[in-house]
XYZ file of C-alpha atoms in Angstrom:
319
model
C 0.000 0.000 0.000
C 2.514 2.673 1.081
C 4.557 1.483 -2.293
C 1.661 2.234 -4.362
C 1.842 5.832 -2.716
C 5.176 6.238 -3.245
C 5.179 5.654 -6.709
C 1.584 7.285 -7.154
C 3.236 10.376 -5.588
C 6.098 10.232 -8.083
C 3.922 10.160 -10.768
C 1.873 13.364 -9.510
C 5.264 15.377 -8.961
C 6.652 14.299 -12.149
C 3.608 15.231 -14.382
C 3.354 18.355 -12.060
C 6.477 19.930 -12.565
C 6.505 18.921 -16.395
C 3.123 20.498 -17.297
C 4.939 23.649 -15.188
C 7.539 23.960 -16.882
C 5.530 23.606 -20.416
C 2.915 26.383 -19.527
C 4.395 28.696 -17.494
C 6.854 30.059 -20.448
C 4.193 29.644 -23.157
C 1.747 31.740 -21.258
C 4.632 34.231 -20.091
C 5.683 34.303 -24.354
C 1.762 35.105 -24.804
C 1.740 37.450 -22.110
C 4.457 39.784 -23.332
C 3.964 39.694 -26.759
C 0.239 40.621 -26.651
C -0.038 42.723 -23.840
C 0.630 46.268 -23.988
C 2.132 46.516 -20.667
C 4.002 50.066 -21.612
C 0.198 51.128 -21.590
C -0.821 49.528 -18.049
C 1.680 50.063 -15.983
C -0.093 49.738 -13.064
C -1.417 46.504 -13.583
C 2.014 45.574 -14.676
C 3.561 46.431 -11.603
C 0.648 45.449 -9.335
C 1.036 42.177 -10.924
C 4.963 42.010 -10.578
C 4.316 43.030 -6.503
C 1.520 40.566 -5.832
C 3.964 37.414 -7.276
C 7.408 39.035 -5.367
C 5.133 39.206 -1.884
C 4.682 35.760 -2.242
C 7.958 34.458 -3.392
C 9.186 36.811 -0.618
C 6.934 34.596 2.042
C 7.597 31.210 0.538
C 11.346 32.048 0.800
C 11.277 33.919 4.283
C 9.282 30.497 5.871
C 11.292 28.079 4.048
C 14.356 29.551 5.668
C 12.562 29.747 9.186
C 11.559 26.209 8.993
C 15.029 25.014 7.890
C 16.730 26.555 10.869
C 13.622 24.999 13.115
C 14.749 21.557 11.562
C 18.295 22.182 11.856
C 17.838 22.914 15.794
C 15.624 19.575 16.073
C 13.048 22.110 17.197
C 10.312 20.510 15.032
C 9.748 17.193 13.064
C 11.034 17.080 9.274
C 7.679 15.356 8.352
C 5.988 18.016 10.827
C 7.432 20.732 8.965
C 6.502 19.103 5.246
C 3.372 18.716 6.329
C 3.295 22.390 7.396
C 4.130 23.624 4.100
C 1.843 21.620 2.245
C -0.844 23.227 4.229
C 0.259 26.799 3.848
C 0.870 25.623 0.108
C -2.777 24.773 -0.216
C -3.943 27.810 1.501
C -1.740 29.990 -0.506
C -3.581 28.171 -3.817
C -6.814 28.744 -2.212
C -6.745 32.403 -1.594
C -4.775 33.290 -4.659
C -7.882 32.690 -6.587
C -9.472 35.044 -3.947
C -7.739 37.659 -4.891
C -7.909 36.674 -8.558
C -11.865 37.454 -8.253
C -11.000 40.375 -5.873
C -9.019 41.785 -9.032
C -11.586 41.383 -11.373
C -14.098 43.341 -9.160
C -12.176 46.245 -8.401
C -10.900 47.226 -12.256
C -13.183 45.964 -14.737
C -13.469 42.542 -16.999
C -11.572 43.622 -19.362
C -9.206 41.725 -20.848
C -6.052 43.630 -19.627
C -7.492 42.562 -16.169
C -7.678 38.960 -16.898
C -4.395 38.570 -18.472
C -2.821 39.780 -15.078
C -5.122 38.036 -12.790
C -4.510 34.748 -14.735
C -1.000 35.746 -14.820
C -0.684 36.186 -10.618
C -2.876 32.925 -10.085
C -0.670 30.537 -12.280
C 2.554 32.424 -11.098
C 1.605 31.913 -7.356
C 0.309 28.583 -7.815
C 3.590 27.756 -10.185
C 5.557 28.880 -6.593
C 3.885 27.606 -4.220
C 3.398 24.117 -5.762
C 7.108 23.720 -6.656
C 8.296 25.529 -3.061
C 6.056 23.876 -0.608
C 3.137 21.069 -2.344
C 5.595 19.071 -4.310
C 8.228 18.654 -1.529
C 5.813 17.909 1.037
C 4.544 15.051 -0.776
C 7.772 12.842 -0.487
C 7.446 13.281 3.282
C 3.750 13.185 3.987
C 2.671 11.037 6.268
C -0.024 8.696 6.560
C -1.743 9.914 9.941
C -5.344 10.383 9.812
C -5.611 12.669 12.808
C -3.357 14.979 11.256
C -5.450 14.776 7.676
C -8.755 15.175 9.897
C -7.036 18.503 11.388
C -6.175 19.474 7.935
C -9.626 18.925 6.528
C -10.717 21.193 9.237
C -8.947 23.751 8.512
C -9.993 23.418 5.130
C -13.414 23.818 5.165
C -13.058 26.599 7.781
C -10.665 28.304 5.122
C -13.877 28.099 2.351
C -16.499 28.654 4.572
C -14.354 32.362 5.224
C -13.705 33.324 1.957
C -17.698 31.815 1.043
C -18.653 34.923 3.356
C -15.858 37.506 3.093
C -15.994 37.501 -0.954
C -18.922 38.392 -1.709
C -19.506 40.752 0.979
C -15.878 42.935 -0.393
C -17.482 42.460 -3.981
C -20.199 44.274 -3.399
C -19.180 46.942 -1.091
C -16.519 47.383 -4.192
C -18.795 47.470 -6.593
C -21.503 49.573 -4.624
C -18.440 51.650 -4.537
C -17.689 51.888 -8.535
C -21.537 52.679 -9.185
C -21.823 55.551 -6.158
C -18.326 56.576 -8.056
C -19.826 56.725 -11.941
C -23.311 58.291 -10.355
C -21.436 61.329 -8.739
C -19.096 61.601 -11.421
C -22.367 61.632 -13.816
C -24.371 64.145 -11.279
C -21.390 66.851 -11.766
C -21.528 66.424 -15.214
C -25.057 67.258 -14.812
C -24.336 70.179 -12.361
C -21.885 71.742 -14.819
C -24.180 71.636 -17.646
C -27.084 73.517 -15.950
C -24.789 75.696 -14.357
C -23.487 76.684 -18.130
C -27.259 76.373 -19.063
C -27.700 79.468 -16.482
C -24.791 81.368 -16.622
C -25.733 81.595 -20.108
C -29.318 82.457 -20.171
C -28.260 85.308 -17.337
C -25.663 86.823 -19.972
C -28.544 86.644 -22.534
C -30.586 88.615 -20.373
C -27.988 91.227 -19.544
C -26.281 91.570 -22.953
C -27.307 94.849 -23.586
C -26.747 96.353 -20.008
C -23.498 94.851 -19.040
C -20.303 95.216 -21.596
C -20.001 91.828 -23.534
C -15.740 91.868 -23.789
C -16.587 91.372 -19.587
C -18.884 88.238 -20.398
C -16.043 86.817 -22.713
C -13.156 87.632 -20.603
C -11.690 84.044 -21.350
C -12.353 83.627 -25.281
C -12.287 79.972 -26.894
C -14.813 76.961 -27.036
C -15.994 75.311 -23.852
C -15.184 71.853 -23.077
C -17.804 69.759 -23.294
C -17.944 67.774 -20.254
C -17.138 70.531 -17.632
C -17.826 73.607 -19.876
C -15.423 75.632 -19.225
C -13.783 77.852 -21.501
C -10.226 76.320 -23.168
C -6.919 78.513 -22.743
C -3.592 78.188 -23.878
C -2.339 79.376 -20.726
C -4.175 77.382 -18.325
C -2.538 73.550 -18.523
C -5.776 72.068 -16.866
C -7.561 73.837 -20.155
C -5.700 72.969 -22.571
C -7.719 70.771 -25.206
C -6.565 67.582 -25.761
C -7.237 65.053 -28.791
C -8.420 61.774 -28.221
C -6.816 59.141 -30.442
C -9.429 56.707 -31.280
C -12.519 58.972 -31.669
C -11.384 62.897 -32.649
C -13.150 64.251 -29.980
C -12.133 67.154 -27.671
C -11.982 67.543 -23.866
C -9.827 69.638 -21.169
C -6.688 68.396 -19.744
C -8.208 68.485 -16.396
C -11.175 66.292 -17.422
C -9.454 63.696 -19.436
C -7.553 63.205 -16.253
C -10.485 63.183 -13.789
C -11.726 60.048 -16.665
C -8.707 58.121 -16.826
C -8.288 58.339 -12.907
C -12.297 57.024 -12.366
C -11.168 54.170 -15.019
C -8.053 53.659 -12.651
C -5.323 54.880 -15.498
C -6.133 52.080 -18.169
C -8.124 54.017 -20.446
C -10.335 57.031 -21.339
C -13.682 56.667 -22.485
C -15.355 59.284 -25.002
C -17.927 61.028 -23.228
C -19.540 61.781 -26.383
C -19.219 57.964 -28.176
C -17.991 55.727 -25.483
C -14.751 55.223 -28.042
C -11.900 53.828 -25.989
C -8.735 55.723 -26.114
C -5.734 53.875 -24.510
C -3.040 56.256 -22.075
C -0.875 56.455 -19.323
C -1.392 60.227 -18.262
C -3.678 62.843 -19.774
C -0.843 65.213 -20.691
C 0.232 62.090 -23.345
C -2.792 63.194 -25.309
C -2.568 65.664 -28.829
C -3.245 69.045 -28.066
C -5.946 70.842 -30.453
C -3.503 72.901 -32.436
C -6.366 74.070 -34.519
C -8.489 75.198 -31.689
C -5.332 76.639 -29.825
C -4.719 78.589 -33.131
C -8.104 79.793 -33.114
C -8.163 81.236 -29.305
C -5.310 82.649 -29.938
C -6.232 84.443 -33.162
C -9.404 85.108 -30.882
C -7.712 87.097 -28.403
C -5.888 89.069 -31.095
C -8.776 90.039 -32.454
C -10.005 90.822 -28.648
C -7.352 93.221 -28.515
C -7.740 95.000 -31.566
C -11.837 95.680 -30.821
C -10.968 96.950 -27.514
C -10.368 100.457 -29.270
C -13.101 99.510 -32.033
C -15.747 97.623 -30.659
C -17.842 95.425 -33.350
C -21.506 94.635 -33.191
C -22.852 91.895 -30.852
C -23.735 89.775 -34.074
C -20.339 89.770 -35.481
C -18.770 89.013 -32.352
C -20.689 85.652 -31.816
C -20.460 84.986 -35.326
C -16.376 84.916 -34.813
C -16.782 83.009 -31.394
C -19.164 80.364 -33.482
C -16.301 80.336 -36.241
C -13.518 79.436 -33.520
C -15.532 77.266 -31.325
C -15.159 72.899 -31.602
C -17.410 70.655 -29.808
């Protein structure tokens, strides 16, 4: 009987470590040479520090236990067997966190390439560190099994409760997130709405070069007027779609969408980058403010007619 372990536990290490060492550099080839990662660095590096905190453990309790052994503090098969249980826990709640991923930054793919990346790394670690070792000295005791079954199913009944109980406070979290950011959308627009009808109403009392101190098109998602001078105003090009926002608002986007990507606000069009200030400027409609204020300046001394003025502004102005 124990022969028939042996050799069964052979076999499982064998075809362990060879299906290992098959995968493991044909997903990491698939990994690198389809993921942008130059584009999400910080799921790269999120990645990278979830799979060197747990190399750092498995190396940090493999050299405790050693010097435990060495003293003849504990058991050699004691300690085997104590790995092999971390090793399984370590499995177990790797795949935790693998969900806990997906919940907090999307389903995208992006996301699941790393998550799938961190669970077969950690698994590849832990497996060859603490599993496969421990199974050359694991003992045939069956109070110590019945103590690890225990802990087992204590193990899933916790993460049964804790997961989805930190899913949806996450995503209740996301939602209250995108209905605030869409209620100040909101509140900008009827602000502009406002502001606008009250200059309507006063044109003719109040001097209109005051109610265009700050000349150029408004941005369409906070409405404010771009500048040239202001950095947060500067208009900025989105890649995939043409469309035009403010600097400041194409970083408020990418920072709700946790710096993978910035979605349109106008078409929902995707455009993929690191930092807002990587986006095209608007040279067109930085040319046009600027010829706008020039032309500010000149009808200081000879002020035009209210219709001409708005027909420049409507000339000059993108949306």
């Amino acid at each position: 009987m124990y022969q028939f372990w042996n050799d069964v536990t052979e076999i499982l290490i064998l075809v362990n470590r060879t299906v290992y060492g098959l995968f493991v550099p044909t997903l990491m080839d698939l990994f690198f040479r389809h993921y942008d990662y130059s584009k999400h660095c910080f799921l790269t590096w999120f990645a990278i520090l979830i799979c060197t905190t747990v190399l750092g453990i498995v190396v940090i309790y493999d050299g405790f236990v050693s010097k435990k052994v060495s003293r003849n503090e504990i058991r050699r098969g004691e300690a085997h067997f104590n790995k092999f249980k971390i090793g399984c826990s370590l499995v177990s709640y790797s795949g935790v966190v693998v969900n806990l991923i997906v919940c907090c930054f999307g389903t995208k793919p992006e996301i699941f390439v790393t998550a799938h990346v961190i669970h077969t790394l950690t698994n590849f670690v832990v497996t060859l560190n603490f599993v496969s070792p421990a199974l050359d000295y694991l003992v045939m005791d069956i109070e110590m099994h019945k103590k690890h079954l225990k802990n087992v199913i204590l193990c899933q009944i916790a993460g049964i409760i804790i997961l989805p109980l930190l899913t949806h406070h996450i995503r209740t979290w996301n939602e209250t997130s995108a209905i605030m950011f869409s209620q100040l959308l909101d509140l900008n627009r009827e602000e502009h709405r406002k502001s606008t009808e009250s200059l309507d109403s006063t044109y003719e009392q109040d001097d209109y070069t005051k109610s265009h101190e700050s000349i150029g098109s408004f941005c369409g998602v906070c409405y404010r007027t771009y500048s040239d001078k202001i950095k947060t105003r500067t208009p900025r090009l989105l890649r995939k779609c043409g469309h035009t926002i403010c600097e400041d608002c194409a970083g408020e986007i990418l920072k709700n969408n946790y710096y993978i990507d910035i979605p349109c606000p106008f078409c929902m069009e995707m455009t993929r980058v690191v930092s807002a200030r990587r986006l095209s400027k608007n040279y067109a409609l930085l040319e046009g403010i600027c010829e706008l204020k020039r032309l500010k300046a000149f009808y200081k001394c000879y002020p035009p007619k209210k219709a001409e003025f708005v027909k420049l502004e409507r000339r000059y102005s993108f949306s």
